[in-house]
XYZ file of C-alpha atoms in Angstrom:
112
model
C -0.124 -0.076 -0.334
C 1.698 3.448 -1.148
C 1.965 6.255 1.933
C 2.726 9.870 0.904
C 3.720 11.794 3.461
C 4.450 15.739 2.851
C 6.703 18.073 5.035
C 8.240 21.556 4.195
C 5.331 23.835 4.596
C 5.444 26.946 6.639
C 4.814 30.981 6.409
C 6.635 32.958 4.324
C 7.021 36.494 2.811
C 5.669 36.994 -0.599
C 8.292 36.638 -2.828
C 10.411 34.497 -0.422
C 11.075 30.189 -1.217
C 10.246 27.118 0.400
C 10.893 23.453 -0.601
C 8.005 20.653 0.299
C 9.107 17.217 -0.004
C 6.471 14.166 0.157
C 8.226 11.089 0.820
C 6.778 7.807 -0.313
C 6.509 4.528 1.136
C 4.934 0.840 -0.142
C 6.927 1.171 -3.613
C 9.210 2.404 -5.391
C 9.399 6.180 -7.044
C 10.813 4.207 -10.353
C 7.944 2.121 -10.685
C 5.872 5.313 -10.627
C 4.473 6.591 -13.971
C 3.837 9.899 -12.512
C 3.736 11.610 -9.329
C 1.734 15.387 -8.646
C 1.675 18.214 -6.531
C -2.178 19.485 -5.820
C -3.288 22.545 -3.955
C -6.697 23.455 -2.031
C -6.880 26.864 -0.919
C -9.568 27.385 1.656
C -13.132 27.678 -0.218
C -11.906 27.047 -3.520
C -11.896 23.131 -5.155
C -7.970 21.159 -5.568
C -6.150 22.705 -7.982
C -3.616 20.642 -9.844
C 0.002 22.391 -9.652
C 2.484 19.855 -11.514
C 3.415 16.715 -12.433
C 6.778 14.616 -12.927
C 6.823 11.498 -14.747
C 8.914 8.137 -14.468
C 11.073 9.688 -17.422
C 11.705 12.646 -15.474
C 9.897 15.293 -18.066
C 7.582 17.930 -16.181
C 5.008 19.892 -16.427
C 2.679 22.820 -14.354
C -0.334 24.765 -14.344
C -0.217 28.334 -15.749
C -0.218 29.618 -12.512
C 2.926 28.579 -11.175
C 5.161 27.995 -14.521
C 8.337 29.273 -14.063
C 8.478 29.374 -10.179
C 7.574 26.148 -9.113
C 9.447 23.098 -9.806
C 9.400 19.671 -9.659
C 12.316 16.899 -8.639
C 12.487 13.715 -7.586
C 15.311 11.941 -5.707
C 15.240 7.876 -6.331
C 17.539 7.408 -3.811
C 15.352 9.068 -1.008
C 12.132 7.687 -2.659
C 11.017 11.468 -2.386
C 9.439 14.202 -4.365
C 10.464 18.175 -3.981
C 7.937 20.904 -4.598
C 10.484 23.947 -5.222
C 8.789 27.110 -5.001
C 10.214 30.535 -5.752
C 9.050 33.936 -5.536
C 5.927 32.814 -3.491
C 2.852 35.056 -4.087
C -0.264 35.623 -1.517
C -2.776 33.221 -4.060
C -0.031 30.164 -3.698
C -1.703 29.951 0.108
C -3.235 26.380 0.163
C -2.667 22.935 1.432
C -0.016 21.484 -1.006
C -0.583 18.062 -1.160
C 0.848 15.010 -3.406
C -0.755 12.195 -4.878
C 0.525 8.481 -6.832
C -2.448 7.196 -8.121
C -5.128 6.752 -6.070
C -2.661 7.678 -3.127
C -3.087 10.998 -1.201
C -1.016 12.803 1.261
C -1.971 14.548 4.409
C -1.228 17.439 2.527
C 1.099 20.380 4.135
C -0.051 24.286 4.868
C 1.804 26.889 2.650
C 1.058 30.561 4.114
C 2.131 33.592 2.099
C 1.855 36.687 3.933
C 3.568 39.854 4.907
C-alpha cells in the first residue's frame, strides 16, 4: 500500500521560497508512472500544480510555471516541490498524489 507524507510547509513572506517534500513508502518512485502535486485553498476546489513522470519530464499549471519546480530523489524515494517567488495567492494546503493515494497535505501560507 502506497503511503505519502508531505513536509516543509510554513509561513513565508511574499517573494520568498519554500521546498516541500513528499516521502513515498510502499513502493519505489522508480515504479511510478507519474507523481503529482495539488493544492487546495480555503473555500476553493483542489487545483493541479504539477507532475513529474517516470522519465523525469515535468509539467506545471500556468499559475506556477516559471516559479515552481518538481524534482525527485530516487535514492530517498522522495518527490520535491521547490517554490520560488511565492505570492499570497499561493497560500493553500499542498498535497502529493500517486495513482489513487493521497498525502495528508502541508500548509503553505504566504503573507507579510
